[in-house]
PDB file of C-alpha atoms and ligand atoms in Angstrom:
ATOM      1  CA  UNK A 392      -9.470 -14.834   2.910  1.00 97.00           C
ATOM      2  CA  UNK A 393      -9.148 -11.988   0.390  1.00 98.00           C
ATOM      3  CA  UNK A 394     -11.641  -8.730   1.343  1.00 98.00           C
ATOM      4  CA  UNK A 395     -12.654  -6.301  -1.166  1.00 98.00           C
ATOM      5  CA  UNK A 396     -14.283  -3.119  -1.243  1.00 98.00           C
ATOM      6  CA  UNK A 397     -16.050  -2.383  -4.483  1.00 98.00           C
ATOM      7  CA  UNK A 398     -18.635  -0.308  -6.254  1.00 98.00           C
ATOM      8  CA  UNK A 399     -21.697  -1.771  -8.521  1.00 97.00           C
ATOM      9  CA  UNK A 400     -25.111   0.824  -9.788  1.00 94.00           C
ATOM     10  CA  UNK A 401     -23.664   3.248  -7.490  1.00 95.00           C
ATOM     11  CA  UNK A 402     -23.387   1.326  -4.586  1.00 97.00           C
ATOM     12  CA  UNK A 403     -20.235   0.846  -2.646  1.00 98.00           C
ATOM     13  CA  UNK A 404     -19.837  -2.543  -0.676  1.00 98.00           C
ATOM     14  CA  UNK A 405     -17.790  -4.807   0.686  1.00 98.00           C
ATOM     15  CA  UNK A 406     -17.157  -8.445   0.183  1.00 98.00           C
ATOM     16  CA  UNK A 407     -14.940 -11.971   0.144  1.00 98.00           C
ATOM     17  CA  UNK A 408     -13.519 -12.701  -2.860  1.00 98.00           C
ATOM     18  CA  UNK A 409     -13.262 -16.536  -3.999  1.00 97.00           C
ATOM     19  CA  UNK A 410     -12.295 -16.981  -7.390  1.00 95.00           C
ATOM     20  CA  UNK A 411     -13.802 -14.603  -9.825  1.00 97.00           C
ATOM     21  CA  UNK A 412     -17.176 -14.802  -7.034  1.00 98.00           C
ATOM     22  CA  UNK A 413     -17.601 -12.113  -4.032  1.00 98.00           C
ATOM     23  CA  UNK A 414     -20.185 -12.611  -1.409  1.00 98.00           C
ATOM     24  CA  UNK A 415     -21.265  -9.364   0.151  1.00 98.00           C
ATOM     25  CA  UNK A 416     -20.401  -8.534   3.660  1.00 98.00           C
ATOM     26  CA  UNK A 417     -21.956  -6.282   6.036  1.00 98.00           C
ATOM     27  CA  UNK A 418     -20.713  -4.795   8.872  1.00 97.00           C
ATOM     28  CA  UNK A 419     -16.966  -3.612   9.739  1.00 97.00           C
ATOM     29  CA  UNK A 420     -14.331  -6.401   8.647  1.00 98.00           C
ATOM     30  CA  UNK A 421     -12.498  -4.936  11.953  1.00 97.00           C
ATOM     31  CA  UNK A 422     -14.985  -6.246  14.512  1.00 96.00           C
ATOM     32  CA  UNK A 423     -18.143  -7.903  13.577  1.00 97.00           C
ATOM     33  CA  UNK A 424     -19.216  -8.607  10.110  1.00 98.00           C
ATOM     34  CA  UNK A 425     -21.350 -11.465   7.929  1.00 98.00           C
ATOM     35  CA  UNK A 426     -22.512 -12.587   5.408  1.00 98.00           C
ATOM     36  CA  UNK A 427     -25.697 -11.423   3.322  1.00 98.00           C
ATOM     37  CA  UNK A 428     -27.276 -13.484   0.755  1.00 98.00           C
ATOM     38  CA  UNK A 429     -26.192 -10.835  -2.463  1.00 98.00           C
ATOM     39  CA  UNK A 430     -23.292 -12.142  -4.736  1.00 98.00           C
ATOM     40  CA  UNK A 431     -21.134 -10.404  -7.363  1.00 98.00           C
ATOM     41  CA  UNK A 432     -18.946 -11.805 -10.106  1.00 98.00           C
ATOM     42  CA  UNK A 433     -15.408  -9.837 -10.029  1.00 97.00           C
ATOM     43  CA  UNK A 434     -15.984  -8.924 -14.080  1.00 96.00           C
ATOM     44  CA  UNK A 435     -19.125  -6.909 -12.946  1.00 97.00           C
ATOM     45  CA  UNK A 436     -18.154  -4.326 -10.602  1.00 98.00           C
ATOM     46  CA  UNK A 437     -15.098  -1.796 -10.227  1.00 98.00           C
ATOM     47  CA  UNK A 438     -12.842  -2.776  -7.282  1.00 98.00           C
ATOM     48  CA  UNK A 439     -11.884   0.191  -5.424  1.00 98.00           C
ATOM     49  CA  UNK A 440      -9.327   0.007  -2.844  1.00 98.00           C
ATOM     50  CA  UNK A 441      -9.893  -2.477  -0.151  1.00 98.00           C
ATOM     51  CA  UNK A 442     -10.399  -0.043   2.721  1.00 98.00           C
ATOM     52  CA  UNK A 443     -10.421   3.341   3.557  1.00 98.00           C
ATOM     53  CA  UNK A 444      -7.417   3.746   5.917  1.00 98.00           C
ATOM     54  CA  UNK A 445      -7.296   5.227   9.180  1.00 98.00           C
ATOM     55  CA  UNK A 446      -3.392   6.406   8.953  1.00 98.00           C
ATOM     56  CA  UNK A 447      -1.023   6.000   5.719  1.00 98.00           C
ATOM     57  CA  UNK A 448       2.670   4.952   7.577  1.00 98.00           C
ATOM     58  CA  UNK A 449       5.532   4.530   5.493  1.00 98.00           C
ATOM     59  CA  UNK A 450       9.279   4.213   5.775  1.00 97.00           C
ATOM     60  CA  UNK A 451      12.026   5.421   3.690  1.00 93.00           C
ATOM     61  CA  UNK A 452      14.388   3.635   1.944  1.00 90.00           C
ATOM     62  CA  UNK A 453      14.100  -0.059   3.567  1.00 95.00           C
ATOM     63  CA  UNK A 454      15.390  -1.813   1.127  1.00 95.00           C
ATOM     64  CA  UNK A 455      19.286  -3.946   0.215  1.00 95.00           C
ATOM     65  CA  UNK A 456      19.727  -5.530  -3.853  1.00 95.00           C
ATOM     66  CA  UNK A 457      21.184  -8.581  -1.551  1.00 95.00           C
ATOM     67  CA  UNK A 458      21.533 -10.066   1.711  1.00 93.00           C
ATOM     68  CA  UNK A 459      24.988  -9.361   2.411  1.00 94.00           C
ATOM     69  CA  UNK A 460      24.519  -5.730   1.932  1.00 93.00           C
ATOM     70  CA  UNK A 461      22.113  -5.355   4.555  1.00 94.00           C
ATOM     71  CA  UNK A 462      23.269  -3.193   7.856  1.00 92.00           C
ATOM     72  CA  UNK A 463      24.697  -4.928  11.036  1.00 91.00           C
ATOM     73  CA  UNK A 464      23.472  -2.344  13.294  1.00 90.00           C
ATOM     74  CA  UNK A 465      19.751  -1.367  12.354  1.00 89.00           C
ATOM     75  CA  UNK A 466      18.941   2.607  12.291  1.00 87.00           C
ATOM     76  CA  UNK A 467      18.239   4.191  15.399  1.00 87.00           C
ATOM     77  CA  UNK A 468      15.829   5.986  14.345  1.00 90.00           C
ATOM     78  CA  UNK A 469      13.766   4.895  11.054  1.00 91.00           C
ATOM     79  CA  UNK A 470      12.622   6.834   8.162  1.00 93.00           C
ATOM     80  CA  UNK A 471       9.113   7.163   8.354  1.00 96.00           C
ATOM     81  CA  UNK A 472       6.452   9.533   6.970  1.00 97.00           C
ATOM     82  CA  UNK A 473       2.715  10.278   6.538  1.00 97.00           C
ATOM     83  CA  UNK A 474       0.782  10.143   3.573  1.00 98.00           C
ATOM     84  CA  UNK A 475      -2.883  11.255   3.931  1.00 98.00           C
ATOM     85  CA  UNK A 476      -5.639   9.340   3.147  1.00 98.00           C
ATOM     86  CA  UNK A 477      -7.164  11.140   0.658  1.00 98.00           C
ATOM     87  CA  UNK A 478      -4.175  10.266  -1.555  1.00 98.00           C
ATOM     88  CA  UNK A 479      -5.649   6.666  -2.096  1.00 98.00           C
ATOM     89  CA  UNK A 480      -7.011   5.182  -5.316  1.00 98.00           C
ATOM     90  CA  UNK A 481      -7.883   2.266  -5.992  1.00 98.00           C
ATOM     91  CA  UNK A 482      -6.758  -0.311  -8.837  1.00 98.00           C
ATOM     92  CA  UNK A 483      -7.108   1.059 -12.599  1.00 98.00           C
ATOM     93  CA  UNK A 484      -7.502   4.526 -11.630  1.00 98.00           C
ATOM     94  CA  UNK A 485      -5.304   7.047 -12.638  1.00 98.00           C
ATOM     95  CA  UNK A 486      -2.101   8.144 -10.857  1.00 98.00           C
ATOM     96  CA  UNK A 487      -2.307  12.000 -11.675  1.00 98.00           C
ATOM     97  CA  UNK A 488       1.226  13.792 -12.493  1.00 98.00           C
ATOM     98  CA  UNK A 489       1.472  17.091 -10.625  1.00 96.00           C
ATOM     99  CA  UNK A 490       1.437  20.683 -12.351  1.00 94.00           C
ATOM    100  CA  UNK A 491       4.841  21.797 -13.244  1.00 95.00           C
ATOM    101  CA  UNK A 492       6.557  18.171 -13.452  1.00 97.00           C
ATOM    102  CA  UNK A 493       6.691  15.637 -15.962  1.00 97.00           C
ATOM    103  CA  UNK A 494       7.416  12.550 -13.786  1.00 98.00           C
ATOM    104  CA  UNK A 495       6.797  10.924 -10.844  1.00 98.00           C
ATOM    105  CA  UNK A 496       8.397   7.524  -9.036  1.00 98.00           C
ATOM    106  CA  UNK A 497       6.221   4.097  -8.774  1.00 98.00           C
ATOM    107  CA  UNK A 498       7.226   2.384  -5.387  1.00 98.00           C
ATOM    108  CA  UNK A 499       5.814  -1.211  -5.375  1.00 98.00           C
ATOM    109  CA  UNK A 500       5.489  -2.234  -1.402  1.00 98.00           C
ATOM    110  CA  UNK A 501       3.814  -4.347   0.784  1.00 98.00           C
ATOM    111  CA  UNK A 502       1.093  -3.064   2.471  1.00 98.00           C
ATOM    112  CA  UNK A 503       0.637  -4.060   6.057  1.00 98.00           C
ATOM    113  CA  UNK A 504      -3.237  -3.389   7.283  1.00 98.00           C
ATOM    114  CA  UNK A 505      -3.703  -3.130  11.059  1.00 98.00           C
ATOM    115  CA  UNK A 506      -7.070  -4.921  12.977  1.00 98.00           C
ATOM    116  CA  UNK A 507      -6.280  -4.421  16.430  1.00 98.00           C
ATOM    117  CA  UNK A 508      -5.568  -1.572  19.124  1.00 98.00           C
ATOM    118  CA  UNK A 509      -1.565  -1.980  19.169  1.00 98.00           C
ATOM    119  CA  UNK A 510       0.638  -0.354  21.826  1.00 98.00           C
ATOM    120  CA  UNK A 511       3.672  -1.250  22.818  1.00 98.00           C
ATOM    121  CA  UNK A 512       4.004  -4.652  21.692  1.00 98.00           C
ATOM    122  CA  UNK A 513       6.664  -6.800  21.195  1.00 98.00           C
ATOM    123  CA  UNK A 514       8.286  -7.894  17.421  1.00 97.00           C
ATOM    124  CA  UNK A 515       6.863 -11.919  18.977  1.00 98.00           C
ATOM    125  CA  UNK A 516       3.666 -10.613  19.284  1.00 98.00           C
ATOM    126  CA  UNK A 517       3.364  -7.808  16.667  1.00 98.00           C
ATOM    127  CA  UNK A 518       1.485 -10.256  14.023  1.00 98.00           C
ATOM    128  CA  UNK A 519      -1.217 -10.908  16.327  1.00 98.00           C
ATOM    129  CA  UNK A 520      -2.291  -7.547  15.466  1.00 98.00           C
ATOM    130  CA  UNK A 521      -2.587  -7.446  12.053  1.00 98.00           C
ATOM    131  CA  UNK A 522      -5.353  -7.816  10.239  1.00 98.00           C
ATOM    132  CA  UNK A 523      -4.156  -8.961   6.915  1.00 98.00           C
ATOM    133  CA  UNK A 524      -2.126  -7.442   3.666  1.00 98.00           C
ATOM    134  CA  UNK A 525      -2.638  -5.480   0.405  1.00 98.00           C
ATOM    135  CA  UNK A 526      -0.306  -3.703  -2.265  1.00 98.00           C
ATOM    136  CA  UNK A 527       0.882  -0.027  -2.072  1.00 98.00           C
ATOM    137  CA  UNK A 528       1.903   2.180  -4.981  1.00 98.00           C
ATOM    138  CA  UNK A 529       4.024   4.711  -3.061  1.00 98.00           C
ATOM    139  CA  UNK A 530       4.164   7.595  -5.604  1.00 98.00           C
ATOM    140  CA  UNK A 531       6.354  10.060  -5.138  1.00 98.00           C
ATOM    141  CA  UNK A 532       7.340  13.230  -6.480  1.00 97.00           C
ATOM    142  CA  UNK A 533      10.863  14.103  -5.209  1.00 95.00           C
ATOM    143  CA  UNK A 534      11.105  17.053  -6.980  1.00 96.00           C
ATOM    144  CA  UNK A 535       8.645  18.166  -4.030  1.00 96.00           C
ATOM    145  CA  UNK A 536      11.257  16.703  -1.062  1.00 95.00           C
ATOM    146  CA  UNK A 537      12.295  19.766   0.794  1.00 93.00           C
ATOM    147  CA  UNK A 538      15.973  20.844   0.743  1.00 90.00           C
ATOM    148  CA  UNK A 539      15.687  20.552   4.716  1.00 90.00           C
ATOM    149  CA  UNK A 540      14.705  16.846   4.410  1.00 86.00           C
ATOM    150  CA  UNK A 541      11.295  16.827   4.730  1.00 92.00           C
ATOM    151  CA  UNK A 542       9.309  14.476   2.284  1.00 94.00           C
ATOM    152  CA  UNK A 543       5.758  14.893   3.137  1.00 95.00           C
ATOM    153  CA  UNK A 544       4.592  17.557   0.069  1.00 96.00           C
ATOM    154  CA  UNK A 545       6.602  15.283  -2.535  1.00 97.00           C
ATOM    155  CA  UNK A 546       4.413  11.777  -0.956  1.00 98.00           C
ATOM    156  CA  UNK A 547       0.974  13.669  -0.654  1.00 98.00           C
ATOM    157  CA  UNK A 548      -0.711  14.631  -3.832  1.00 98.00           C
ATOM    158  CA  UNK A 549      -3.926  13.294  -4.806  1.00 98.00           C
ATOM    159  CA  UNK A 550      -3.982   9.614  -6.757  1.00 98.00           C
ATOM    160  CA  UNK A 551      -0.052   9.095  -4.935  1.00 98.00           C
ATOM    161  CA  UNK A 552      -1.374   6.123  -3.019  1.00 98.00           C
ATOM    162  CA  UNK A 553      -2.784   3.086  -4.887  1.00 98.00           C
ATOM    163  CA  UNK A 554      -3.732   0.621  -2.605  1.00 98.00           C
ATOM    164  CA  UNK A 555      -5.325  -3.375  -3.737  1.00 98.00           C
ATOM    165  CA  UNK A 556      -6.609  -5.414  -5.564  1.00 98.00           C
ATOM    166  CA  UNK A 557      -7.642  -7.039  -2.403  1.00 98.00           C
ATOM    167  CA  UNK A 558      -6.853  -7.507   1.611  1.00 98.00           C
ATOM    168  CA  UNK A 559      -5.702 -11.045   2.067  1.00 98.00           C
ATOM    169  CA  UNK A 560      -5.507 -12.221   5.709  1.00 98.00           C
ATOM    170  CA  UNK A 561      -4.046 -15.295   5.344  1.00 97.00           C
ATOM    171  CA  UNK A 562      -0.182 -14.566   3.956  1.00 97.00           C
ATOM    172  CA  UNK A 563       3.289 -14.741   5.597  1.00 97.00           C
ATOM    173  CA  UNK A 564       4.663 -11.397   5.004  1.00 97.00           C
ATOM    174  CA  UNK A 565       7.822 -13.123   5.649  1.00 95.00           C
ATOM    175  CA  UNK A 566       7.829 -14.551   2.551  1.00 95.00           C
ATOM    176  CA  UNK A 567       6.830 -12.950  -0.460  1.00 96.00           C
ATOM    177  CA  UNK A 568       7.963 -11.535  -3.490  1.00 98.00           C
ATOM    178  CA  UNK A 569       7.161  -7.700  -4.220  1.00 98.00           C
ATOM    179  CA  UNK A 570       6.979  -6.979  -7.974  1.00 98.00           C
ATOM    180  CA  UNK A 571       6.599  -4.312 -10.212  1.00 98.00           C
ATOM    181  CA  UNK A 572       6.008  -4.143 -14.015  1.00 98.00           C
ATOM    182  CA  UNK A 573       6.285  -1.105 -15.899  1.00 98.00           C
ATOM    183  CA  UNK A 574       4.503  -1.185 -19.562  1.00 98.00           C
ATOM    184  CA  UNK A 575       4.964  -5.224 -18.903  1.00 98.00           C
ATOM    185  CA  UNK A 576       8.828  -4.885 -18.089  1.00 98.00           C
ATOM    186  CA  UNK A 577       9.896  -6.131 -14.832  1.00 98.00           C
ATOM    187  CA  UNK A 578      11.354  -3.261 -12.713  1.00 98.00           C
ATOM    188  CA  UNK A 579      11.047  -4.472  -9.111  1.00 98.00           C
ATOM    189  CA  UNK A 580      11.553  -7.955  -7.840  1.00 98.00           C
ATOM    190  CA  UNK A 581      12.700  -8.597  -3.761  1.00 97.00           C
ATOM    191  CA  UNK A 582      11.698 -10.683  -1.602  1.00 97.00           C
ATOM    192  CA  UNK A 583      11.233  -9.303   1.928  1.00 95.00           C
ATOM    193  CA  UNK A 584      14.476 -10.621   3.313  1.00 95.00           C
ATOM    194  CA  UNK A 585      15.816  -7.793   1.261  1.00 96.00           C
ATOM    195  CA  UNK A 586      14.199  -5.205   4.346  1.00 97.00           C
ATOM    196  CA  UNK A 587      16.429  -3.639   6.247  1.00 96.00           C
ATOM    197  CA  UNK A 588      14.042  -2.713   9.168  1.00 96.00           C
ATOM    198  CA  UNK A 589      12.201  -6.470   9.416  1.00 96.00           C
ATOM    199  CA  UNK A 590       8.292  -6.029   9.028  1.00 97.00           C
ATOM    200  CA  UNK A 591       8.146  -7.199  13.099  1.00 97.00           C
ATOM    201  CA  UNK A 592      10.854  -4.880  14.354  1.00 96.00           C
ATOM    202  CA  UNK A 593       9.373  -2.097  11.979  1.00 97.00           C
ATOM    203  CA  UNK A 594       5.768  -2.797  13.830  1.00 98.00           C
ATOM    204  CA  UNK A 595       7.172  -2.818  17.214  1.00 98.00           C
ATOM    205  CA  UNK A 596       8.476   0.280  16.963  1.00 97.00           C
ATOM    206  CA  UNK A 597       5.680   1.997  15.897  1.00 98.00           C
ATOM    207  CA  UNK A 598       3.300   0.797  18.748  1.00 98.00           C
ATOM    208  CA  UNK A 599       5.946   2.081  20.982  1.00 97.00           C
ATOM    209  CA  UNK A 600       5.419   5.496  19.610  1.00 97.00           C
ATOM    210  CA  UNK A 601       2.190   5.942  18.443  1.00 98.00           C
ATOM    211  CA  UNK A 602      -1.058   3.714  19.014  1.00 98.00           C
ATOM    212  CA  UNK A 603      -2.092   1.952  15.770  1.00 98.00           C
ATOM    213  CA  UNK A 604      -5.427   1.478  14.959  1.00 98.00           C
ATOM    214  CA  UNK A 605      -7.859  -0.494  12.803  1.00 98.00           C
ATOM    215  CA  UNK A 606      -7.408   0.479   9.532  1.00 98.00           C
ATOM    216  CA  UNK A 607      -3.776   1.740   9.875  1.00 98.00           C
ATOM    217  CA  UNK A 608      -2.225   0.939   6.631  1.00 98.00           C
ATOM    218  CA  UNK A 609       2.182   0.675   6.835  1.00 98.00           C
ATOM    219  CA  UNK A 610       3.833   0.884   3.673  1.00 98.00           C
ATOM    220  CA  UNK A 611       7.019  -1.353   4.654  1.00 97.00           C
ATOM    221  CA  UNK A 612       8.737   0.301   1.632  1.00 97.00           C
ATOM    222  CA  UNK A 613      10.136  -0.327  -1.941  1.00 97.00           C
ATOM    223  CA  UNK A 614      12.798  -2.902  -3.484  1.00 97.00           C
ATOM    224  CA  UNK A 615      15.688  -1.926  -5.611  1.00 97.00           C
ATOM    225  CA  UNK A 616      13.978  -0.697  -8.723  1.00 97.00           C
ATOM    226  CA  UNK A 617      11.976   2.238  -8.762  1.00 97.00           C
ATOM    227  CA  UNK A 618      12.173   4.545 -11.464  1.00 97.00           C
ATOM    228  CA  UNK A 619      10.730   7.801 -12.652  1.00 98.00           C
ATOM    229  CA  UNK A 620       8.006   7.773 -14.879  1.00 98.00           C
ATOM    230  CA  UNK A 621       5.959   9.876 -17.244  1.00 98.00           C
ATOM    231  CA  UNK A 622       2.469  10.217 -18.269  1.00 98.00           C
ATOM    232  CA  UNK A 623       1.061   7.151 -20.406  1.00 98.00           C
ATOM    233  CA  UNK A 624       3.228   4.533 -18.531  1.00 98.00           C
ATOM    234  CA  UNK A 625       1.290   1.323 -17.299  1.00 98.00           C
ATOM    235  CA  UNK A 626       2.776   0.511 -13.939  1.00 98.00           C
ATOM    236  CA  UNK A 627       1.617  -3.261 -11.995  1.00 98.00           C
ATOM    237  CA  UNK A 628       3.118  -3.729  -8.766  1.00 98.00           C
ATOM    238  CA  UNK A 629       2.335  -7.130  -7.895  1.00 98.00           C
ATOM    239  CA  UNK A 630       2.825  -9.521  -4.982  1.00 98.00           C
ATOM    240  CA  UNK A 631       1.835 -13.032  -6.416  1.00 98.00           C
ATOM    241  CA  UNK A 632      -0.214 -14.137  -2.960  1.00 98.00           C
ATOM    242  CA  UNK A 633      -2.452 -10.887  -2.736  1.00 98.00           C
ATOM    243  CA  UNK A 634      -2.531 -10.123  -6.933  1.00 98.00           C
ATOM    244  CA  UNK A 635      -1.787  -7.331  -9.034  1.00 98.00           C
ATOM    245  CA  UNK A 636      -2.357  -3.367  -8.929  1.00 98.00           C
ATOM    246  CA  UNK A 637      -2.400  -1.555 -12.221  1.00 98.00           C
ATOM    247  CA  UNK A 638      -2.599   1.684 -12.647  1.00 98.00           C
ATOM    248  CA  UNK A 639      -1.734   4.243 -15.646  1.00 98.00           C
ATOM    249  CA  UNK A 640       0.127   7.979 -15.179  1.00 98.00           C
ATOM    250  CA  UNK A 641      -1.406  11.121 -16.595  1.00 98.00           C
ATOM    251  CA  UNK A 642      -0.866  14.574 -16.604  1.00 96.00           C
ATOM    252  CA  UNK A 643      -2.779  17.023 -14.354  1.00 90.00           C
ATOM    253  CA  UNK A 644      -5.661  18.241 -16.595  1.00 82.00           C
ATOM    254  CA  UNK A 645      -6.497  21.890 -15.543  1.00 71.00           C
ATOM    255  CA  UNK A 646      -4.384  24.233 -14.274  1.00 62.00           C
ATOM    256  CA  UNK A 647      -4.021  24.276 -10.160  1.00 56.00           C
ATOM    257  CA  UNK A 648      -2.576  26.614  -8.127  1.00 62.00           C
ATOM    258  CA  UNK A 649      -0.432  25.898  -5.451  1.00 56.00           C
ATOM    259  CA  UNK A 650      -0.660  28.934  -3.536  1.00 58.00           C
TER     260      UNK A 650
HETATM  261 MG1  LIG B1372       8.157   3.999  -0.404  1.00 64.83          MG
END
């Protein structure tokens, strides 16, 4: 089932998308939802992105160019990081280029959206307790990464977080392909064997340090690929099963402040 989130004569809603039809839901597609009798065609309204997330998780680096690179003995402690919510756009909006740079990094990644109260489970039982899966855009700006390590100014800025085109539940995040196209050229193209933290050991630990919630959105990181980009540049990260997320770079257009 692919869920949508999407905005029509100034309305935001929610629906299931079959085909190029989506049936309005109401309700939270978390706990209870259904049905109403309004329907949409896709070429009629602007998707946004498919929910608002609770908590933006991602982790650093994940990813091998082939099996036999990948680690025997698994970091101790992963890479992860925040991004905040209010860095999310949705599909066709603009990723905006931060005053004082000229380029930024596309990051095509699977996006792993969380439905139920998870703590402490197990890597059998992590699945259970997700909800379903979208596309992430993890911009970055690395010119922003502090000397001392710390990542979380270069990941934040507005418009760094595409998320979409839709949330589809049904999808073994085992085995998929995530894509990314830049001006039509393919840049990115793993499958998620290529991981070195494995989506169910990656969820585990989480919910053994932090509860995740409904809505709790894990970007399970980038392939091989990634490249900096400047303003005008089309970037698609796609994963075939869940569809395509376009989005074009600009440059800031009036002059902010930092400090
Ligand atoms: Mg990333």
């Amino acid at each position: 089932m692919k869920f949508v989130r999407f905005s029509v004569n100034n309305e935001t809603l929610a629906g299931v998308l079959t085909d190029q039809t989506i049936k309005v839901i109401s309700g939270n597609i978390f706990s209870k939802w259904e049905y109403t009798d309004l329907t949409y065609n896709l070429g009629e309204v602007k998707l946004l992105a498919p929910l608002e997330p609770k908590h933006i998780i991602g982790i650093g680096a994940n990813f091998v160019t082939k099996v036999e690179d990948l680690p025997a003995e698994l970091p101790s402690i992963p890479v992860f990081f925040f991004k905040p919510t209010t860095s999310v756009i949705g599909p066709h909006d603009e990723i905006v280029i931060p005053e004082g740079i000229d380029e930024v990094k596309f990051e095509s990644e699977l996006a792993i959206v969380i439905g139920k109260e998870a703590k402490q489970v197990s890597e059998d039982d992590v699945l259970d307790y997700v909800f379903g899966y979208t596309i992430g855009n993890d911009v970055t700006a690395s010119q922003f990464f502090h000397e001392a390590g710390h990542w979380t100014v270069g990941k934040a800025f507005d418009t760094f977080t595409p998320l979409g085109p839709v949330i589809e539940t049904e999808l073994d995040p085992l085995n998929v392909r995530v894509e990314a196209y830049l001006n039509g050229v393919e840049k990115q193209n793993s499958g998620t064997e290529l991981m070195i933290v494995p989506i169910k050991k990656m969820i585990s630990y989480l919910t053994n340090v932090m509860t995740l919630q409904p809505g709790d959105v894990i970007l399970t990181g980038s392939p091989v690929g990634a490249e900096m980009v400047g303003e005008g540049n089309v970037i698609e990260c796609e994963i075939k099963e869940i569809g395509n997320l376009k989005n074009t770079f600009v440059k800031v257009k009036k002059n902010v402040n930092a400090y």
